[in-house]
Each structure stands twice: as structure tokens, then as C-alpha cells.
Amino acid sequence: MKKTNIKMAFCILLPIITAVLCHTFSHSTSNVFIARIFDFSRTMIYIGLFSVWGFSIVRRVVHRQTKRILLSVCLLEVFWLVIREFKFRFAFEPETLRHLWYLYYIPTVLVPLLALYISFLLSKPERYRLSGKTAFFAVPSVILIILIQTNDLHELAFNFPDGAVKTEQNYTYGAVYFLTVLWVVICSLTAFGIMLMKSRLPKNRKAVPLPLIPIAAALIYSVLYGFRIDFVLRVIGDVAVVFCLVFTAFFECCIQSGLIQTNTRYSDLFSATQGISVLITDNNYQCAYSSKGAKKFSQEDMRQSEKSPIILESKERLNNMKIFGGHVLWSEDISEILELSSALQDTHEELEELNSLLLLEYEKEKEHITVEEQNRLYDLLQSKTQPQLNRIKDLMSQYKKSEDYDEKQRIIAKILVFGTFIKRRKDFVLSMEYANEFSENMLSSALGESFRALNIYGIKGAYLINTKRNPISSKVLSLAYDFFEDVVEAVIDDAKYLNFQLSEINGKLRLNILTDCKEEKPSLRLKYPDIIMICEDESTSFILSPEGGDKK
């Protein structure tokens, strides 16, 4: 047995032995006043003992509801002793004595019921509340209490002889009494069984049967008392004290055996803890508990760790948490973490350097791709407008050689026609890089600018676009504008007017350019094999389907 258990047993037995001596002296003395002093002292010792046990419950028991029920048990025991004191010291009438005696059975019946409720709360969370179904177990207890308190009306619990004074010394037991004893035993054993099944078994399994000892003692005492054994009545005939001690012993055995969990035995907990370094100190950092092999820390380090964990020279991290009345300090070996952190830092620096190189490479690659894209677009624009550029080059040579003012103006106007096409064709090329369809307004805008240039050159005309499609394929619009430019270049020296029409006929698109040119242009047939050229009187129609197919 450990020293702490020996001390606790001594602290419990000492007041009990003192109370027994008071009881002995009160019966051995002939002085009534001194006897009453001994009896009163004895009662106060027991009340003080149960009160101290109640205060210990507040400090030891973790679960709030369990704590409240145990405190209720403590209050019932104090109530029982107070009733007993009134019965023996202040009551003299037989009826009053009898009813005070009946009140004994209120704690007798309720305490086992409360023990049963405690067993229901085991392994439940802090905020758990007993359900309404558990009230069913209170029904038999309430009925039995009512029947005992009203025994004078039916005498089902205690039978008294006819015509005799109804006192504790002159009665026999009835059916309700035996039912009460049976119900108390059932509640006690059921509570113990549920506690045994639901609780975590402690390491010392020999301590688990401890609560059976008070239960067995209560049963034996009840049987001996029921048979009115003279020795029992004379030596331990105080039912109130005996059962209060039995109840207290039962619950304390449940606590000591681990059936009811408590937050005590910190010293055992910490002394058994290995592998971690933990300290519990007071507010002045004086160690109260420490784990096995716990390291010692300087006052400066412990105080410095209040704000945030600190890294010690031993590559350990010291943590500090404020608790009621002190601090909890523990250290962790973070040498591997520090090594890993150092390796991660080196890797981070390498990745930063690599990232810088990749970023530089990306910028160079971006510049390269940009130049390539620009060159590609330039080549594409040049391929689409190279004939017009060549024509402009030839016209510039003619302009330099010509000395006629009107001829120069005509050359400039022709250059404007070709330059307008180059400008607008560039818009088509760039736009087709990002989209496959456009509004027909794009072609309208290009034709409008080209016809203004033709008007300056001296060719009148108009255009009509009615595709009934919006948007329309960018390839169709680009082909329509290319076809318009090719026709213009073919007839620019002969035509005086030019009309352009793009419309939908029988679900197919058709291009129709009408000019006052009187002859076909073989160069157009070479580029557009499907072209239809119709010469009528003083005009020629150039017809083409931009979507392909026969356009007759």
C-alpha cells in the first residue's frame, strides 16, 4: 500500500474511532450532561467527516453531473444525521419520533438510486444530460418513500400490535419494507455492474471488487439488524451512522478503484510518464510535479517562454502554458526539425536561383517567340500584299519619270487605291489570327474606304452587302475583299464605274461586281477558276461564289 493511501486511511479512521469512543463514553457515564456532550460531539464529527468528503468531491471528480449527484449524496447523509439528532435530542412524543424514524428511509432509498444515475453518466461527455427515460427508475423509489411515510395509514412497511403504542421497539416488518430492501440491493448491484462494464479498468485490477465490500457489509448488517441480534443493536445499532458510512465507503471505493474518474494522483501520473519532459510549477516557477527524467530549466528560460516558445541551445523547444495557479512547461526535441529546416532553406535558395534562371530563360524565349511571331505576321502580310507593293513600286518609278502634272496626280490616286487595300488587308490578316468569324460591317468598312480612294482616281461606284448572316466566316470576308481588289486592279485603267454586291441567293453566298469594262480579263480566270464573267453591251459582270460550288 502506498504512503498516500496509508495517510488517507488514517485521516478517515481517526475521526471514526474518535466518534466510536464518544459513543462508548456517552453510554458508560452516569452524568446525563456529559453523555449528551459526547453524543453531540459524535454527531458533529460524522457531519464534519461527510462535509469534508463532499469538499473533496468538488476537487477530485471531473464530470460535472457526476459531481452534482455525489454532492447530493453527501447532503442526504448530512440530512439523515440531522434528523437523527433531532429524533434523539429534541423529540419526545411517540408520533414525532415515529415520523422522524420514517424519514430515515428517504436517504436509504435515494442514495442507491443516485448511484445508479452515476453509473449511467460514466464515459459520457462533459455536457451530457440524463434522458427522460431514466426517470422511470425513480418511480419505484418515490412510491416506496411515499408508502413508508404514510405507514400509519396502512402499516404495509411496519406492523404494530393492536392497542400498543407505535414505537421502534414494538413492530414487525411488512411487505413494503422487504420491497425497499430488495430495490436498494438491485440499484446498488446494478450501479456497480454498469460501472464495471463501462469504466476503464485500472492497472491494479485487484482494486475493482472494492465497492462490493460496502455492499456486502450493508446486506449483512441489514439481516442482523432485521433479526434484532442483541450484540448488533447494542454495539452498532445506529442505523443512520452505519448506512451513511456504508454509502460513503461505496462511492469512495468506486473512486479509488477508478470506476468513477477523478483528476487526482498527479504525482503517480507524472512519475509514470516517460519519453517527455514535463513540469508543472506554481506562479513563481517552483516545480510541483515533474515527469520521470524531466530536464531542469533556468528561471530565465521559463519566464521567457511565457510569451512564445523558445529554442534552447540543446536544440529543444521549450513551451509554456498558463494554468490555474501556475504553469505547464514541456520541451520537445526538434533537432531533426531544425536539420530539416536548414535543408529546406538550402533547397529554397537553390530553387530561387533556378527560378531566376528559368525566369530569365522565359523572358528570352518570350522575346524570341515575339520576334518569330512578328516575322511570321510580316511574312504573311507581305505574301498577301506583295503584288500591290510591287505595283506601288512601279508607280513610284513612273511618278519620278513623268513631268506631266495631271499624269502625276493620276499616279498618286492609283497609289492611294493600292495603299488602301494594303492597309485594310492587313486588318483582315491580323484579325483572323484571333477569330474565325466577324460581322459583315468589317467588309463594309474596308469597301467604303476603297471606294473613296477609287472616287479620287475617277471611278464611281457603290457596294451592297446583304448576307443575312451575322457573324460571317472571316475567310469569306477576306476572299470577297481580295476578289474585289483583283477586279479593281484588272479594270482600273478602263472602267469609269464599279458596283460591288455580296448577297445570299438560294442559301448560297454570291459575289457580283459590275463594271463598264467591255472585255473579259483572263488574269482573273487564272486566279479564280470558278469565276463567271458575263459581257453585255457596255458592261461586264464578274460573279464568284466565296463558299465554292457552281454559281450559275
Coordinates of C-alpha atoms in Angstrom, one line a residue:
M1 CA 0.0 0.0 0.0
K2 CA 1.3 3.4 -0.9
K3 CA 2.1 6.1 1.6
T4 CA -0.6 8.4 0.3
N5 CA -3.2 5.6 0.8
I6 CA -2.0 5.0 4.3
K7 CA -2.3 8.6 5.2
M8 CA -5.7 8.9 3.7
A9 CA -6.9 5.8 5.6
F10 CA -5.5 7.2 8.8
C11 CA -7.3 10.5 8.3
I12 CA -10.6 8.7 7.8
L13 CA -10.2 6.2 10.6
L14 CA -9.1 8.7 13.2
P15 CA -12.4 10.7 13.3
I16 CA -14.4 7.4 13.1
I17 CA -12.5 5.9 16.1
T18 CA -13.0 9.2 17.9
A19 CA -16.7 9.1 17.2
V20 CA -16.9 5.5 18.4
L21 CA -15.1 6.4 21.7
C22 CA -17.6 9.3 22.2
H23 CA -20.4 6.8 21.7
T24 CA -18.8 4.4 24.3
F25 CA -18.2 7.2 26.8
S26 CA -21.7 8.5 26.5
H27 CA -23.1 5.1 27.5
S28 CA -20.6 4.5 30.2
T29 CA -21.0 7.7 32.1
S30 CA -23.8 8.3 34.5
N31 CA -23.7 12.1 34.0
V32 CA -26.5 13.0 31.6
F33 CA -25.0 16.3 30.6
I34 CA -21.6 14.8 29.8
A35 CA -23.3 12.0 27.9
R36 CA -25.2 14.5 25.8
I37 CA -21.9 16.3 25.0
F38 CA -20.3 13.1 23.9
D39 CA -23.3 12.2 21.7
F40 CA -23.4 15.7 20.2
S41 CA -19.7 15.6 19.5
R42 CA -20.1 12.3 17.9
T43 CA -22.8 13.6 15.5
M44 CA -20.7 16.7 14.6
I45 CA -17.7 14.5 13.9
Y46 CA -19.7 12.5 11.4
I47 CA -21.3 15.6 9.9
G48 CA -17.8 17.1 9.6
L49 CA -16.4 13.9 8.1
F50 CA -19.1 13.8 5.4
S51 CA -18.8 17.5 4.7
V52 CA -15.1 17.2 4.2
W53 CA -15.7 14.3 1.8
G54 CA -18.1 16.5 -0.1
F55 CA -15.5 19.2 -0.5
S56 CA -13.0 16.6 -1.7
I57 CA -15.6 15.5 -4.3
V58 CA -15.6 19.1 -5.7
R59 CA -11.9 19.0 -6.2
R60 CA -11.4 15.4 -7.4
V61 CA -14.4 14.5 -9.6
V62 CA -14.1 15.6 -13.2
H63 CA -17.6 15.1 -14.7
R64 CA -19.9 17.9 -13.7
Q65 CA -23.1 15.9 -13.5
T66 CA -21.4 13.1 -11.5
K67 CA -20.0 15.7 -9.1
R68 CA -23.5 17.2 -8.5
I69 CA -25.0 13.8 -7.8
L70 CA -22.3 12.9 -5.3
L71 CA -22.8 16.2 -3.6
S72 CA -26.5 15.3 -3.4
V73 CA -25.5 12.0 -1.7
C74 CA -23.4 14.0 0.8
L75 CA -26.3 16.3 1.5
L76 CA -28.7 13.3 2.1
E77 CA -26.2 11.8 4.6
V78 CA -26.0 15.1 6.5
F79 CA -29.8 15.4 6.3
W80 CA -30.0 11.9 7.8
L81 CA -27.7 12.7 10.7
V82 CA -29.5 16.0 11.4
I83 CA -32.9 14.1 11.5
R84 CA -31.3 11.5 13.8
E85 CA -30.0 14.2 16.1
F86 CA -33.5 15.8 16.3
K87 CA -35.0 12.4 16.9
F88 CA -32.8 11.6 19.9
R89 CA -32.3 15.1 21.4
F90 CA -35.4 17.2 20.7
A91 CA -38.4 14.9 20.1
F92 CA -40.3 13.2 22.9
E93 CA -43.7 12.4 21.5
P94 CA -44.1 8.8 20.1
E95 CA -45.8 10.1 17.0
T96 CA -43.0 12.7 16.3
L97 CA -40.3 10.1 17.0
R98 CA -42.0 7.6 14.6
H99 CA -42.3 10.1 11.7
L100 CA -38.6 11.1 12.2
W101 CA -37.8 7.4 12.0
Y102 CA -39.8 7.1 8.8
L103 CA -37.6 10.0 7.3
Y104 CA -34.6 7.7 7.7
Y105 CA -35.8 5.8 4.6
I106 CA -35.6 8.9 2.3
P107 CA -31.8 8.8 2.0
T108 CA -31.8 5.0 2.3
V109 CA -33.8 4.7 -0.9
L110 CA -32.5 7.7 -2.8
V111 CA -28.8 7.1 -2.4
P112 CA -28.7 3.8 -4.3
L113 CA -30.9 5.4 -7.0
L114 CA -28.3 8.2 -7.3
A115 CA -25.6 5.6 -7.5
L116 CA -27.5 4.1 -10.5
Y117 CA -27.7 7.5 -12.2
I118 CA -23.9 8.0 -11.7
S119 CA -23.3 4.7 -13.5
F120 CA -25.4 6.0 -16.4
L121 CA -23.1 9.0 -16.7
L122 CA -19.9 7.1 -17.0
S123 CA -18.0 7.5 -20.3
K124 CA -20.4 10.3 -21.3
P125 CA -19.1 13.8 -22.4
E126 CA -19.0 16.8 -20.0
R127 CA -22.3 18.4 -21.2
Y128 CA -24.2 15.1 -21.3
R129 CA -27.6 15.2 -19.6
L130 CA -29.6 12.2 -18.4
S131 CA -32.5 11.5 -20.8
G132 CA -36.2 11.5 -19.7
K133 CA -36.2 7.7 -19.8
T134 CA -34.0 7.5 -16.7
A135 CA -36.9 9.0 -14.7
F136 CA -38.5 5.6 -14.9
F137 CA -36.0 4.3 -12.3
A138 CA -37.1 7.0 -9.9
V139 CA -40.8 5.8 -9.9
P140 CA -40.3 2.8 -7.6
S141 CA -38.1 4.8 -5.2
V142 CA -40.8 7.6 -4.9
I143 CA -43.6 5.0 -4.4
L144 CA -41.6 3.2 -1.7
I145 CA -40.8 6.5 0.1
I146 CA -44.5 7.6 0.0
L147 CA -45.6 4.2 1.3
I148 CA -43.1 4.3 4.2
Q149 CA -44.0 7.9 5.1
T150 CA -47.7 7.0 5.1
N151 CA -47.2 3.7 7.0
D152 CA -49.6 4.8 9.8
L153 CA -52.4 4.6 7.3
H154 CA -51.8 1.1 6.0
E155 CA -48.9 -0.5 8.0
L156 CA -47.6 -2.2 4.9
A157 CA -44.0 -1.4 5.9
F158 CA -44.1 -1.8 9.7
N159 CA -46.8 -3.6 11.6
F160 CA -47.6 -2.6 15.2
P161 CA -49.6 -4.6 17.7
D162 CA -53.2 -3.5 18.2
G163 CA -53.7 -1.2 21.1
A164 CA -50.0 -0.8 21.7
V165 CA -48.0 2.4 21.3
K166 CA -46.4 2.5 17.9
T167 CA -42.6 2.8 18.5
E168 CA -39.4 1.4 17.1
Q169 CA -39.1 -1.2 19.8
N170 CA -42.5 -2.8 19.0
Y171 CA -43.1 -3.6 15.4
T172 CA -42.7 -6.3 12.7
Y173 CA -41.7 -5.9 9.1
G174 CA -44.2 -5.7 6.3
A175 CA -44.1 -6.4 2.5
V176 CA -43.1 -2.7 1.7
Y177 CA -40.0 -3.0 3.9
F178 CA -38.8 -6.1 2.1
L179 CA -39.5 -4.5 -1.3
T180 CA -37.5 -1.5 -0.1
V181 CA -34.5 -3.6 0.8
L182 CA -34.8 -5.5 -2.5
W183 CA -34.9 -2.3 -4.5
V184 CA -32.0 -0.9 -2.6
V185 CA -29.9 -4.0 -3.3
I186 CA -31.0 -4.1 -7.0
C187 CA -30.0 -0.4 -7.5
S188 CA -26.7 -0.9 -5.7
L189 CA -25.6 -4.0 -7.6
T190 CA -26.9 -2.7 -11.0
A191 CA -25.0 0.5 -10.4
F192 CA -21.8 -1.4 -9.6
G193 CA -22.2 -3.7 -12.6
I194 CA -22.7 -0.8 -15.0
M195 CA -19.7 1.0 -13.6
L196 CA -17.7 -2.1 -14.0
M197 CA -18.7 -2.6 -17.6
K198 CA -18.4 1.0 -18.8
S199 CA -15.4 2.3 -17.0
R200 CA -11.8 1.9 -18.0
L201 CA -10.2 -0.8 -15.8
P202 CA -7.3 0.5 -13.8
K203 CA -3.9 -1.1 -13.9
N204 CA -4.5 -2.7 -10.5
R205 CA -7.4 -4.9 -11.2
K206 CA -7.5 -6.2 -7.7
A207 CA -9.0 -2.9 -6.6
V208 CA -12.1 -3.3 -8.8
P209 CA -14.1 -5.5 -6.4
L210 CA -13.6 -3.0 -3.6
P211 CA -17.1 -1.5 -3.9
L212 CA -18.5 -4.9 -3.3
I213 CA -17.2 -4.8 0.3
P214 CA -19.6 -2.0 1.5
I215 CA -22.5 -3.6 -0.4
A216 CA -21.9 -6.9 1.3
A217 CA -21.4 -5.2 4.7
A218 CA -24.7 -3.4 4.3
L219 CA -26.6 -6.6 3.4
I220 CA -25.1 -8.4 6.4
Y221 CA -25.9 -5.6 8.7
S222 CA -29.5 -5.4 7.4
V223 CA -30.0 -9.1 8.0
L224 CA -28.5 -9.0 11.5
Y225 CA -30.5 -5.8 12.4
G226 CA -33.7 -7.3 11.0
F227 CA -33.3 -10.3 13.3
R228 CA -32.7 -8.0 16.2
I229 CA -29.4 -9.5 17.2
D230 CA -28.7 -8.1 20.7
F231 CA -25.0 -7.5 20.0
V232 CA -25.7 -5.6 16.8
L233 CA -28.4 -3.5 18.5
R234 CA -26.1 -2.7 21.4
V235 CA -22.8 -2.0 19.6
I236 CA -23.7 -0.8 16.1
G237 CA -27.4 -0.2 16.4
D238 CA -27.2 3.3 15.0
V239 CA -28.7 2.7 11.5
A240 CA -28.2 6.3 10.3
V241 CA -24.5 6.3 11.0
V242 CA -23.8 2.8 9.7
F243 CA -25.6 3.4 6.4
C244 CA -24.0 6.8 5.9
L245 CA -20.6 5.2 6.4
V246 CA -21.5 2.4 4.0
F247 CA -22.7 4.8 1.3
T248 CA -19.6 6.9 1.6
A249 CA -17.4 3.9 1.6
F250 CA -19.1 2.5 -1.6
F251 CA -18.6 5.7 -3.6
E252 CA -15.1 6.3 -2.3
C253 CA -14.2 2.7 -3.3
C254 CA -15.6 3.4 -6.7
I255 CA -13.4 6.5 -6.9
Q256 CA -10.3 4.7 -5.6
S257 CA -10.7 1.7 -7.9
G258 CA -11.1 4.0 -10.9
L259 CA -14.7 3.3 -11.6
I260 CA -15.5 7.0 -11.1
Q261 CA -12.8 9.0 -12.8
T262 CA -11.1 11.8 -11.0
N263 CA -8.4 14.4 -11.7
T264 CA -6.1 13.3 -8.8
R265 CA -2.9 11.3 -8.5
Y266 CA -0.8 13.8 -10.5
S267 CA 2.3 12.5 -8.8
D268 CA 1.7 9.0 -9.9
L269 CA 0.8 10.2 -13.4
F270 CA 4.0 12.2 -13.8
S271 CA 6.3 9.7 -12.2
A272 CA 5.0 7.0 -14.6
T273 CA 5.3 9.3 -17.7
Q274 CA 8.4 8.6 -19.8
G275 CA 9.7 9.9 -23.0
I276 CA 8.6 13.5 -22.5
S277 CA 9.9 16.3 -20.3
V278 CA 7.0 18.0 -18.5
L279 CA 6.9 20.2 -15.4
I280 CA 4.0 21.8 -13.5
T281 CA 5.1 24.8 -11.5
D282 CA 3.5 27.5 -9.4
N283 CA 3.3 31.1 -10.5
N284 CA 6.9 31.6 -9.2
Y285 CA 8.1 28.6 -11.3
Q286 CA 8.7 26.4 -8.3
C287 CA 8.3 22.8 -9.5
A288 CA 5.3 20.9 -8.1
Y289 CA 5.2 17.9 -10.4
S290 CA 7.6 16.6 -13.0
S291 CA 7.7 13.6 -15.3
K292 CA 10.2 10.9 -15.0
G293 CA 13.6 12.1 -16.3
A294 CA 12.3 15.7 -16.8
K295 CA 15.0 18.2 -17.5
K296 CA 15.5 21.3 -15.4
F297 CA 15.2 24.7 -17.0
S298 CA 16.6 28.0 -15.8
Q299 CA 14.2 30.6 -14.3
E300 CA 15.1 33.0 -17.2
D301 CA 14.2 30.5 -19.9
M302 CA 10.9 29.6 -18.2
R303 CA 9.9 33.2 -17.9
Q304 CA 11.0 34.0 -21.4
S305 CA 8.8 31.1 -22.8
E306 CA 5.6 32.7 -21.4
K307 CA 5.1 34.9 -24.5
S308 CA 6.1 32.3 -27.1
P309 CA 8.1 29.0 -27.3
I310 CA 11.9 29.4 -27.3
I311 CA 14.6 27.3 -28.8
L312 CA 17.2 26.1 -26.3
E313 CA 20.9 25.6 -27.0
S314 CA 20.2 21.8 -26.8
K315 CA 18.1 22.1 -29.9
E316 CA 14.9 21.7 -27.9
R317 CA 11.8 23.9 -27.9
L318 CA 10.5 25.0 -24.5
N319 CA 6.8 25.5 -24.4
N320 CA 4.9 27.3 -21.6
M321 CA 1.1 27.2 -21.0
K322 CA -0.6 29.1 -18.2
I323 CA -2.9 27.1 -16.0
F324 CA -4.8 27.9 -12.8
G325 CA -2.2 28.6 -10.1
G326 CA 0.9 28.1 -12.2
H327 CA 2.3 26.9 -15.5
V328 CA 2.8 23.8 -17.5
L329 CA 6.2 23.6 -19.2
W330 CA 7.4 20.9 -21.6
S331 CA 10.3 20.5 -24.0
E332 CA 10.4 18.9 -27.4
D333 CA 13.5 17.6 -29.3
I334 CA 13.4 19.5 -32.6
S335 CA 16.9 18.7 -33.7
E336 CA 15.6 16.8 -36.7
I337 CA 13.2 19.6 -37.5
L338 CA 16.0 22.1 -37.4
E339 CA 18.1 20.0 -39.6
L340 CA 15.2 19.6 -42.0
S341 CA 14.5 23.3 -41.8
S342 CA 18.2 24.0 -42.7
A343 CA 18.0 21.6 -45.6
L344 CA 14.7 23.2 -46.8
Q345 CA 16.3 26.6 -46.5
D346 CA 19.2 25.5 -48.8
T347 CA 16.7 23.9 -51.2
H348 CA 14.8 27.2 -51.1
E349 CA 17.8 29.2 -52.1
E350 CA 18.7 26.7 -54.9
L351 CA 15.1 26.9 -56.1
E352 CA 15.2 30.7 -56.1
E353 CA 18.4 30.7 -58.2
L354 CA 16.8 28.1 -60.5
N355 CA 13.7 30.2 -60.6
S356 CA 15.7 33.3 -61.6
L357 CA 17.4 31.4 -64.4
L358 CA 14.1 30.0 -65.6
L359 CA 12.6 33.5 -65.5
L360 CA 15.5 34.9 -67.5
E361 CA 15.2 32.0 -69.9
Y362 CA 11.5 32.6 -70.1
E363 CA 12.0 36.3 -70.9
K364 CA 14.5 35.4 -73.7
E365 CA 12.2 32.7 -75.0
K366 CA 9.3 35.2 -74.9
E367 CA 11.4 37.8 -76.9
H368 CA 12.3 35.1 -79.3
I369 CA 8.7 33.9 -79.8
T370 CA 7.6 37.6 -80.1
V371 CA 10.2 38.2 -82.8
E372 CA 9.2 35.0 -84.6
E373 CA 5.5 35.9 -84.4
Q374 CA 6.2 39.4 -85.7
N375 CA 8.3 37.9 -88.6
R376 CA 5.6 35.4 -89.3
L377 CA 2.9 38.1 -89.4
Y378 CA 5.2 40.3 -91.5
D379 CA 5.8 37.5 -94.0
L380 CA 2.1 36.7 -94.1
L381 CA 1.2 40.4 -94.7
Q382 CA 3.9 40.7 -97.3
S383 CA 2.7 37.5 -99.1
K384 CA -0.9 38.8 -99.2
T385 CA 0.0 42.3 -100.4
Q386 CA 3.3 41.8 -102.3
P387 CA 1.6 42.3 -105.8
Q388 CA 0.2 45.6 -104.6
L389 CA 3.6 46.6 -103.1
N390 CA 5.3 45.8 -106.5
R391 CA 2.6 47.9 -108.3
I392 CA 3.2 50.8 -106.0
K393 CA 7.0 50.5 -106.6
D394 CA 6.5 50.6 -110.3
L395 CA 4.1 53.6 -110.0
M396 CA 6.7 55.4 -107.9
S397 CA 9.2 54.9 -110.7
Q398 CA 6.7 56.3 -113.2
Y399 CA 5.9 59.2 -111.0
K400 CA 9.6 60.2 -110.8
K401 CA 10.0 59.9 -114.6
S402 CA 6.8 61.8 -115.5
E403 CA 6.8 65.5 -116.0
D404 CA 3.1 65.9 -116.7
Y405 CA 1.2 67.3 -113.6
D406 CA -2.1 65.6 -114.4
E407 CA -0.2 62.3 -115.0
K408 CA 1.4 62.6 -111.6
Q409 CA -1.9 63.2 -109.9
R410 CA -3.4 60.2 -111.6
I411 CA -0.4 58.1 -110.4
I412 CA -0.8 59.3 -106.8
A413 CA -4.5 58.4 -106.9
K414 CA -3.8 54.9 -108.2
I415 CA -1.1 54.5 -105.4
L416 CA -3.8 55.6 -102.9
V417 CA -6.1 52.8 -104.2
F418 CA -3.4 50.1 -103.8
G419 CA -2.3 51.6 -100.4
T420 CA -5.9 51.4 -99.1
F421 CA -6.1 47.8 -100.0
I422 CA -2.8 47.1 -98.2
K423 CA -4.0 48.8 -95.1
R424 CA -7.3 47.1 -95.0
R425 CA -5.9 43.7 -96.0
K426 CA -3.5 44.0 -93.0
D427 CA -6.5 44.4 -90.7
F428 CA -8.0 41.2 -92.1
V429 CA -4.8 39.2 -91.6
L430 CA -4.3 40.3 -88.0
S431 CA -7.9 39.8 -87.0
M432 CA -8.0 36.3 -88.5
E433 CA -5.3 35.3 -86.0
Y434 CA -7.7 35.7 -83.1
A435 CA -11.1 34.9 -84.5
N436 CA -12.8 32.8 -87.2
E437 CA -15.9 34.9 -87.6
F438 CA -16.6 38.7 -87.9
S439 CA -19.5 41.0 -88.5
E440 CA -20.1 41.9 -92.2
N441 CA -19.5 45.5 -91.0
M442 CA -15.8 44.8 -91.2
L443 CA -16.1 44.2 -95.0
S444 CA -18.4 47.2 -95.3
S445 CA -15.8 49.5 -93.6
A446 CA -13.0 48.2 -95.9
L447 CA -15.1 48.7 -99.1
G448 CA -16.2 52.1 -98.0
E449 CA -12.5 53.3 -97.7
S450 CA -11.6 51.6 -101.0
F451 CA -14.5 53.2 -102.9
R452 CA -13.4 56.7 -101.6
A453 CA -10.0 56.1 -103.0
L454 CA -11.5 54.9 -106.3
N455 CA -13.6 58.0 -106.4
I456 CA -10.5 60.1 -106.1
Y457 CA -9.0 58.1 -109.0
G458 CA -12.1 58.8 -111.0
I459 CA -14.1 55.6 -110.8
K460 CA -17.6 56.0 -109.4
G461 CA -19.4 53.1 -107.7
A462 CA -21.3 51.7 -104.8
Y463 CA -21.5 48.5 -102.8
L464 CA -24.2 46.4 -101.1
I465 CA -23.7 43.6 -98.6
N466 CA -26.7 41.6 -97.6
T467 CA -25.6 38.1 -96.4
K468 CA -28.3 37.6 -93.8
R469 CA -25.6 36.1 -91.7
N470 CA -24.0 37.8 -88.7
P471 CA -21.4 36.9 -87.8
I472 CA -19.9 35.5 -91.0
S473 CA -16.8 33.5 -91.7
S474 CA -13.6 35.6 -91.8
K475 CA -12.3 33.6 -94.8
V476 CA -15.4 34.5 -96.8
L477 CA -15.0 38.2 -96.0
S478 CA -11.2 38.1 -96.8
L479 CA -11.9 36.3 -100.1
A480 CA -14.6 38.8 -101.0
Y481 CA -12.2 41.7 -100.4
D482 CA -9.3 40.0 -102.3
F483 CA -11.7 39.4 -105.2
F484 CA -12.8 43.0 -105.2
E485 CA -9.2 44.2 -105.3
D486 CA -8.2 41.8 -108.1
V487 CA -11.1 43.0 -110.2
V488 CA -10.3 46.6 -109.4
E489 CA -6.6 46.1 -110.5
A490 CA -7.8 44.3 -113.7
V491 CA -10.2 47.1 -114.8
I492 CA -8.7 50.2 -113.2
D493 CA -7.3 51.6 -116.4
D494 CA -10.5 51.0 -118.4
A495 CA -13.5 51.4 -116.0
K496 CA -15.4 54.5 -115.1
Y497 CA -17.8 52.9 -112.6
L498 CA -17.9 49.8 -110.4
N499 CA -20.6 48.2 -108.3
F500 CA -20.0 45.5 -105.7
Q501 CA -22.6 43.2 -104.3
L502 CA -22.4 40.3 -101.8
S503 CA -25.7 38.6 -101.1
E504 CA -27.3 35.3 -100.4
I505 CA -29.2 33.5 -103.2
N506 CA -30.9 30.2 -102.5
G507 CA -28.9 29.7 -99.3
K508 CA -25.6 30.4 -101.1
L509 CA -23.4 33.5 -101.0
R510 CA -22.6 35.2 -104.3
L511 CA -20.2 37.9 -105.2
N512 CA -21.2 40.1 -108.2
I513 CA -19.0 43.0 -109.4
L514 CA -20.4 45.0 -112.3
T515 CA -18.2 47.4 -114.3
D516 CA -18.3 49.3 -117.6
C517 CA -15.4 47.4 -118.9
K518 CA -16.2 45.7 -122.2
E519 CA -13.9 42.7 -122.2
E520 CA -13.1 39.7 -120.1
K521 CA -10.0 39.5 -118.0
P522 CA -8.1 36.3 -118.5
S523 CA -5.8 37.0 -115.5
L524 CA -8.9 36.7 -113.2
R525 CA -9.8 33.3 -114.6
L526 CA -6.3 32.1 -113.9
K527 CA -6.6 33.0 -110.2
Y528 CA -10.3 32.2 -109.8
P529 CA -11.2 29.1 -111.9
D530 CA -14.8 29.2 -110.8
I531 CA -15.3 32.8 -111.9
I532 CA -18.2 33.7 -114.2
M533 CA -17.6 36.7 -116.5
I534 CA -20.6 38.0 -118.5
C535 CA -20.1 40.7 -121.1
E536 CA -23.3 42.5 -122.1
D537 CA -23.3 45.6 -124.2
E538 CA -21.3 48.2 -122.4
S539 CA -20.7 46.3 -119.1
T540 CA -19.1 43.2 -117.7
S541 CA -20.2 41.2 -114.6
F542 CA -17.7 39.2 -112.6
I543 CA -19.5 36.5 -110.5
L544 CA -17.9 34.3 -107.9
S545 CA -19.1 32.1 -105.0
P546 CA -16.9 32.7 -102.0
E547 CA -18.1 29.4 -100.5
G548 CA -17.2 27.3 -103.6
G549 CA -19.5 25.4 -106.0
D550 CA -21.3 26.2 -109.2
K551 CA -22.7 29.8 -109.3
K552 CA -24.6 29.9 -112.5

